[in-house]
Amino acid sequence: MLCVVWQLQSAPGGEIEHRRSPIVVAVERARPAIVNIHGEKTVTSEGKTAGGGDVARRVNGMGTGVILDPRGYIVTNYHVVEGVKKITVTTADRQSYVAELVSHDAQTDLAVIKIDVREALPVIAIGASYDLMPGETVVAVGNAFGYEHTVTQGIVSALHRTVQVSDAQSYEDLIQTDASINPGNSGGPLLNIDGEMIGINVAVRAGAQGIGFAIPTDKALVTVADLLSIRRLKHTWHGVVARPAEADAQGVVVESVDPDSPAAKAGIKPGDVIKSVDEQSVARALDLERLLLERREGDEIGIKIGRDEEPLAVDLVLAAAPQLQQEPADPVWDLLGLELQPIPNKQFQRQFRTRYRGGLTVTDVRSESPAAKQGIRPGDVLVGMHIWETISLENVRYVLNRPDFASLEPLKFYILRENEPQTLYGFLTVSSNQRR
C-alpha cells in the first residue's frame, strides 16, 4: 500500500499577514521615530541632584524620546535629562548620538533635545487627544528598565487625572492607562490604534500595578511649541499667536498678532488660518515654529492663509525679536546678556544643599554676550559676583552700577549647576563700549 506524504510550505511572506494586527501595524509605524536615552547624573544620598560640595554618587539614567523634526529635534521628559552631563541617544536603527539639551520647562516636565544628523530622521505621526475615550486601545513604547523599544498594550483607563509624584512635582490633566509604563518609559509615546502619538508617558503610581500616566499631546505640544519657538531659540520674531483649527480643519488659527511685528506688516490678521509655510503644510503651532527654526533675520517666508474661506498668499520677513522680560535699560541684560529670576528660599534649599543663602535662576542668555562666551546657560543659578552674594536682582545691579566697576573687571562670578557637585566660577569681561 502506497502512502502519500504531504509537505506543507509557507508561501514566502504571505502566510503571516493574518497576524499583522492593528497593534502590530501601529508599532511598525511609530517605532522608527522612537529613541532610547541614556546618561549619568550626580545625585546625593537622598536622591537630589548634588550641589555645593555635597558627597555625591554617579547613577545611570534612562528614558525614551520621540523625534518631532527630521533635523533631530526630540521631545522627552525633563526629568529624564535633568542634570545629565552627557545625553546619549540611540535611534531605532541602532545609531548612537550625543544630544544637546535645547530647551526645557520644569513645571510641565517637558524638554527638547537635539542630535546632529546627516540624513533626515523619521518623525512620529501626531494624533489628537481631545477626543480620547475611556476604554480605547492604546500602546506604550519605551526603554522599560533598559529593555529598548518595549511594547505594552492597554486601554485608556481615565482622563483628566491629577497626580502628585513628589513634594516638588505634580501633574494635571493626565491620561491614565493600564498599559504597563515602567521606569525608562518616561518621555516615550502613548499611541492610539493608528500608531499616532496621543500622549507622552510621564509617571507610574508607586506600589500599584496597571496604573500609568501620560501627558495628552494637545496639551504637551503647546508647551513644546514654546520650547522650540524661534523667539526663544533664535531671537527672531514672527509675531503670531496661534491656536489649533477646528477638528478636521487644516492649519492653525491666528489668535492675535503683535503690533508692528513681521506678521502685522505682512498683513496677517486675527482669524486668518495659516495653511502652509514655504509650501510645507501647517497642522499646529509647533509646525509654525519648526518650519522657521533654520531661517534668519531678514529671510522672506512665503505664507499661505485662508481668510473668509478665500485663499491668500503673503510674504513675511523675519525680524530680530524684541527683548523679553527685560527693560531696555537693565544692565543685567545689556551688559552681561543674562535674564535672571529669583528663587524662593525653600525651593533653593531643596534643590541645592549648600552654604549659599540663595541665588538667581538664569532663564535666558543672549547670544554672543559676555555670559554666553563664558558658558553660562539657562538653568544655572547665579549665587555670587566678586565678593557679593546675588540673592536678588538688586544685588546684581548694585555690582554693575558701582562707580569702581572697571576696577573689578574681569568680574568673577559663581554659579551652581545641577549636574556639577561643586560651585563653578568664571570671569566676565564687559567692554567699555557696552557701558553707558
XYZ file of C-alpha atoms in Angstrom:
436
model
C 0.000 0.000 0.000
C 1.437 3.287 -1.025
C 1.336 6.335 1.235
C 1.455 9.879 0.057
C 3.384 12.295 2.278
C 2.337 15.930 2.001
C 4.983 18.521 2.790
C 3.442 21.847 3.630
C 5.420 25.008 2.995
C 4.507 28.562 3.768
C 4.327 30.900 0.864
C 7.163 33.424 1.246
C 5.945 36.335 3.301
C 2.305 35.619 2.686
C 1.098 33.373 5.482
C 1.872 35.818 8.310
C -0.326 38.611 7.030
C -3.270 37.425 9.109
C -1.111 38.002 12.213
C -0.487 41.625 11.350
C -2.987 43.016 13.794
C -3.714 46.752 14.099
C -1.368 46.796 17.115
C 1.498 45.384 15.020
C 0.865 47.930 12.285
C 0.673 50.779 14.797
C 4.011 49.824 16.365
C 5.671 49.401 12.976
C 4.510 52.863 12.010
C 5.758 54.591 15.154
C 8.886 52.630 16.067
C 11.394 54.353 13.715
C 10.647 57.719 15.392
C 11.185 56.474 18.970
C 14.629 56.787 20.555
C 16.257 55.483 23.704
C 18.022 57.899 26.041
C 20.849 57.049 28.438
C 23.002 59.192 30.682
C 24.594 59.676 34.058
C 23.818 62.260 36.681
C 25.218 63.183 40.074
C 22.831 62.683 42.990
C 23.072 62.900 46.757
C 22.225 60.051 49.072
C 18.683 61.406 49.324
C 18.295 61.297 45.531
C 18.527 65.023 44.937
C 20.938 66.482 42.419
C 24.112 67.395 44.211
C 25.429 70.922 44.649
C 27.669 72.976 46.854
C 30.182 70.241 47.659
C 27.822 67.548 48.912
C 29.044 63.969 48.894
C 27.633 62.606 45.664
C 27.484 59.496 43.537
C 27.013 58.865 39.836
C 23.938 56.929 38.771
C 22.796 55.672 35.375
C 19.600 57.102 33.999
C 17.417 56.022 31.129
C 14.356 57.169 29.316
C 12.693 57.490 25.950
C 12.210 60.244 23.409
C 10.172 60.943 20.286
C 11.500 62.547 17.097
C 9.433 65.596 16.204
C 11.547 67.009 13.402
C 13.706 65.259 10.773
C 16.665 67.503 11.665
C 16.994 65.744 15.027
C 14.721 67.591 17.452
C 13.391 65.175 20.066
C 10.863 65.636 22.878
C 11.205 63.821 26.190
C 10.522 64.392 29.890
C 12.732 66.956 31.580
C 13.385 64.602 34.490
C 14.987 62.168 32.022
C 17.721 64.647 31.023
C 17.827 66.930 34.070
C 21.338 67.041 35.465
C 22.711 64.699 32.796
C 26.132 65.808 31.611
C 26.249 63.592 28.512
C 22.915 62.650 26.940
C 23.269 59.591 24.707
C 20.526 58.887 22.190
C 20.133 55.597 20.307
C 17.796 55.537 17.337
C 15.741 52.573 16.144
C 18.419 51.689 13.573
C 20.979 51.356 16.408
C 22.853 54.590 15.639
C 24.142 56.447 18.711
C 24.464 60.204 19.116
C 25.321 62.700 21.828
C 22.393 65.077 22.282
C 22.236 68.705 23.362
C 19.565 69.990 25.741
C 17.880 72.714 23.681
C 15.125 73.908 25.979
C 13.023 72.714 28.895
C 10.073 73.524 31.122
C 10.333 72.091 34.629
C 6.707 72.787 35.511
C 5.303 70.596 32.740
C 8.314 68.227 32.881
C 8.993 68.522 29.161
C 12.275 69.066 27.339
C 13.551 69.269 23.788
C 16.942 67.785 22.928
C 18.725 67.712 19.572
C 21.085 65.339 17.813
C 23.155 66.288 14.779
C 22.314 64.055 11.833
C 23.383 63.929 8.195
C 20.168 62.448 6.850
C 16.557 63.253 7.660
C 15.092 61.217 10.502
C 11.628 59.615 10.577
C 9.112 61.704 12.503
C 6.306 60.474 14.764
C 2.738 60.783 13.497
C 0.804 63.010 15.914
C -2.811 62.366 16.803
C -5.376 64.321 18.804
C -6.012 63.669 22.487
C -9.154 65.796 22.918
C -11.426 63.008 21.675
C -9.910 60.071 23.585
C -12.439 57.648 25.032
C -12.160 55.594 28.229
C -11.770 52.001 27.135
C -9.977 52.941 23.901
C -6.996 50.745 23.000
C -3.567 52.362 23.472
C 0.038 51.194 23.164
C 3.099 52.375 25.099
C 6.595 52.059 23.631
C 9.751 52.797 25.585
C 13.051 51.910 27.174
C 11.459 49.993 30.071
C 14.092 49.046 32.653
C 16.661 49.448 29.868
C 14.920 46.985 27.535
C 14.789 49.089 24.403
C 11.586 49.546 22.399
C 9.451 47.568 24.813
C 5.822 47.461 23.643
C 2.871 47.198 26.039
C -0.826 47.315 25.294
C -3.750 48.547 27.348
C -6.680 50.899 27.357
C -7.424 54.466 28.361
C -8.478 53.952 31.980
C -9.474 57.553 32.676
C -8.888 61.136 31.594
C -8.058 64.450 33.322
C -6.197 62.889 36.258
C -4.135 64.977 38.717
C -1.064 63.172 40.087
C 1.352 64.278 42.832
C 4.616 62.350 42.396
C 6.780 64.280 44.884
C 6.829 67.375 47.082
C 8.201 69.359 44.144
C 6.386 67.844 41.169
C 2.743 67.370 40.319
C 0.920 66.894 37.030
C -2.548 67.901 35.958
C -4.917 66.701 33.249
C -3.152 63.388 32.589
C -4.302 60.320 30.674
C -4.495 57.265 32.928
C -3.770 53.927 31.262
C -3.260 50.315 32.257
C -0.661 49.791 29.503
C 2.445 48.916 31.515
C 4.607 52.002 31.979
C 7.849 51.281 33.798
C 10.989 53.214 34.726
C 12.626 54.071 31.406
C 9.311 54.586 29.604
C 9.313 58.254 30.611
C 9.301 60.536 27.588
C 8.080 57.832 25.227
C 4.845 57.867 23.260
C 1.430 56.577 24.141
C -0.053 55.554 20.790
C -3.578 55.092 19.532
C -4.553 52.155 17.342
C -3.482 54.122 14.258
C 0.086 54.462 15.518
C -0.315 58.174 16.269
C 1.141 59.697 19.434
C -1.701 60.831 21.673
C 0.310 61.171 24.893
C 3.825 61.377 26.348
C 4.380 58.809 29.096
C 5.411 60.521 32.274
C 4.707 58.683 35.522
C 3.771 55.476 37.300
C 1.932 55.033 40.557
C 4.374 53.549 43.076
C 3.152 50.298 44.600
C 0.340 49.870 42.086
C 0.112 47.642 39.033
C -1.578 48.680 35.834
C -1.703 52.395 36.641
C 0.379 54.693 34.447
C 0.005 58.246 33.220
C 0.734 60.270 30.097
C 0.601 63.970 29.183
C -2.026 64.470 26.435
C -0.483 65.586 23.145
C -2.889 68.509 22.740
C -1.504 69.923 25.983
C 2.117 68.821 25.628
C 2.623 70.236 22.149
C 1.543 73.709 23.252
C 4.499 73.677 25.642
C 6.809 72.108 23.049
C 5.881 74.829 20.543
C 7.033 77.392 23.102
C 10.225 75.405 23.796
C 11.015 75.439 20.071
C 9.859 78.992 19.404
C 12.204 80.988 17.213
C 11.878 83.877 19.635
C 13.302 81.739 22.445
C 15.964 79.843 20.479
C 16.967 82.141 17.625
C 15.844 85.550 18.907
C 13.925 86.152 15.694
C 10.267 87.033 15.547
C 7.125 86.462 13.523
C 4.552 87.957 15.914
C 1.767 85.365 15.569
C -0.072 83.729 18.455
C -1.804 80.665 17.009
C -4.216 78.010 18.200
C -5.345 74.756 16.599
C -8.077 74.916 13.999
C -11.353 73.112 14.494
C -11.356 69.332 14.253
C -10.558 68.015 10.759
C -9.671 71.530 9.540
C -6.251 72.170 8.039
C -3.949 74.806 9.511
C -3.776 76.949 12.633
C -5.966 79.900 13.513
C -4.263 83.232 14.163
C -5.493 84.216 17.617
C -3.621 87.507 17.786
C -0.890 89.450 16.005
C 1.682 91.571 17.838
C 1.618 95.223 16.749
C 4.471 96.231 14.415
C 5.521 92.597 14.113
C 6.581 90.927 10.842
C 3.176 89.227 10.697
C 1.355 92.541 11.096
C 3.493 94.122 8.376
C 2.723 91.163 6.086
C -0.991 91.803 6.521
C -1.805 88.731 8.631
C -4.861 89.332 10.824
C -6.568 87.605 13.771
C -8.940 84.967 12.439
C -6.750 84.075 9.471
C -5.915 80.395 9.087
C -2.266 79.664 8.290
C -2.204 76.711 5.892
C 1.458 76.423 4.920
C 4.928 77.895 5.350
C 7.087 77.820 2.216
C 4.816 75.168 0.702
C 5.037 72.913 3.789
C 1.718 72.261 5.492
C 0.991 73.515 8.997
C -1.214 71.492 11.338
C -0.382 73.055 14.708
C 1.573 75.912 16.287
C 4.543 73.554 16.689
C 4.800 73.239 12.902
C 4.938 77.007 12.517
C 7.942 77.197 14.863
C 9.653 74.109 13.410
C 9.470 75.358 9.855
C 11.035 78.699 10.796
C 13.811 77.377 13.045
C 16.573 77.461 10.463
C 15.531 80.790 8.958
C 17.343 84.012 9.786
C 16.524 87.639 10.403
C 15.652 89.238 7.069
C 14.585 85.996 5.375
C 11.397 86.261 3.352
C 8.909 83.459 4.057
C 6.002 82.527 1.820
C 2.843 82.047 3.902
C -0.454 80.729 2.562
C -3.514 81.631 4.603
C -7.259 81.328 4.439
C -9.412 84.394 5.143
C -13.181 84.175 4.971
C -12.724 80.909 3.057
C -10.645 82.703 0.405
C -7.002 81.654 -0.177
C -4.331 84.329 0.148
C -0.545 84.357 -0.174
C 1.615 86.763 1.820
C 5.350 87.266 2.305
C 6.582 87.501 5.888
C 10.065 88.900 6.598
C 11.557 87.670 9.876
C 12.922 90.333 12.208
C 15.035 90.434 15.344
C 12.917 89.772 18.409
C 12.357 92.500 20.989
C 13.957 91.715 24.317
C 11.816 89.549 26.568
C 11.050 90.383 30.186
C 13.867 92.902 30.401
C 13.662 96.679 30.278
C 15.999 98.124 27.636
C 17.964 99.991 30.289
C 18.539 96.955 32.501
C 22.330 96.484 32.807
C 21.934 92.782 33.656
C 20.711 92.085 30.120
C 22.520 94.902 28.319
C 25.960 94.344 29.830
C 26.020 90.657 30.751
C 23.391 89.144 28.466
C 21.581 87.473 31.352
C 17.906 87.220 32.205
C 17.575 86.276 35.871
C 14.705 85.216 38.088
C 14.687 84.993 41.907
C 14.258 81.559 43.504
C 12.052 81.162 46.616
C 14.281 80.280 49.556
C 12.592 76.940 50.271
C 12.933 75.876 46.645
C 16.607 76.880 46.614
C 17.395 74.940 49.780
C 15.501 71.912 48.480
C 17.335 71.995 45.162
C 20.834 72.803 46.437
C 22.019 71.670 49.851
C 24.744 74.268 50.108
C 26.206 77.033 52.245
C 24.817 79.738 49.961
C 21.761 81.616 51.221
C 20.103 81.888 47.825
C 20.562 82.681 44.165
C 19.034 83.700 40.849
C 17.995 81.279 38.123
C 19.310 82.021 34.627
C 16.228 81.933 32.375
C 17.827 83.272 29.182
C 21.289 84.041 27.789
C 21.782 86.428 24.881
C 23.836 85.005 22.015
C 27.440 86.294 21.829
C 27.065 88.087 25.171
C 29.767 88.004 27.882
C 27.668 85.412 29.744
C 27.299 83.214 26.651
C 31.034 83.356 25.957
C 31.705 82.106 29.489
C 29.384 79.134 29.023
C 26.603 80.279 31.342
C 23.361 78.632 30.262
C 19.675 78.599 31.183
C 19.050 76.616 34.333
C 22.280 77.723 36.026
C 21.917 79.521 39.363
C 23.988 82.661 39.937
C 24.995 82.771 43.622
C 27.721 85.413 43.666
C 29.678 88.131 41.847
C 33.126 89.295 43.024
C 32.764 89.381 46.846
C 28.994 89.846 46.934
C 26.156 87.324 47.060
C 23.403 87.517 44.428
C 20.120 86.626 46.096
C 18.151 89.379 44.369
C 18.335 91.313 41.104
C 19.151 94.389 43.151
C 22.362 92.639 44.304
C 23.486 92.214 40.682
C 22.558 95.763 39.688
C 24.456 97.076 42.720
C 27.638 95.423 41.419
C 27.157 96.570 37.815
C 26.346 100.167 38.797
C 29.280 100.652 41.161
C 31.464 103.667 40.256
C 34.566 101.456 40.547
C 33.140 98.693 38.348
C 36.002 98.982 35.838
C 38.469 98.016 38.554
C 36.521 94.795 39.174
C 36.913 93.523 35.618
C 37.181 90.761 34.678
C 34.269 90.203 37.065
C 34.393 86.858 38.868
C 31.061 85.022 39.084
C 29.895 81.878 40.890
C 27.154 79.528 39.720
C 25.557 76.261 40.760
C 24.698 73.771 38.034
C 22.625 70.697 38.721
C 24.952 68.257 37.009
C 28.016 69.501 38.886
C 28.765 68.677 42.531
C 30.932 71.781 43.065
C 30.422 75.514 42.653
C 31.559 76.694 39.212
C 33.171 80.060 38.550
C 34.444 82.163 35.679
C 35.241 85.732 34.671
C 33.045 88.197 32.780
C 34.559 90.987 30.713
C 32.319 93.916 29.784
C 33.930 96.044 27.064
C 33.932 99.785 27.605
C 31.736 100.491 24.579
C 28.954 98.420 26.116
C 28.742 100.648 29.177
C 26.646 103.773 29.110
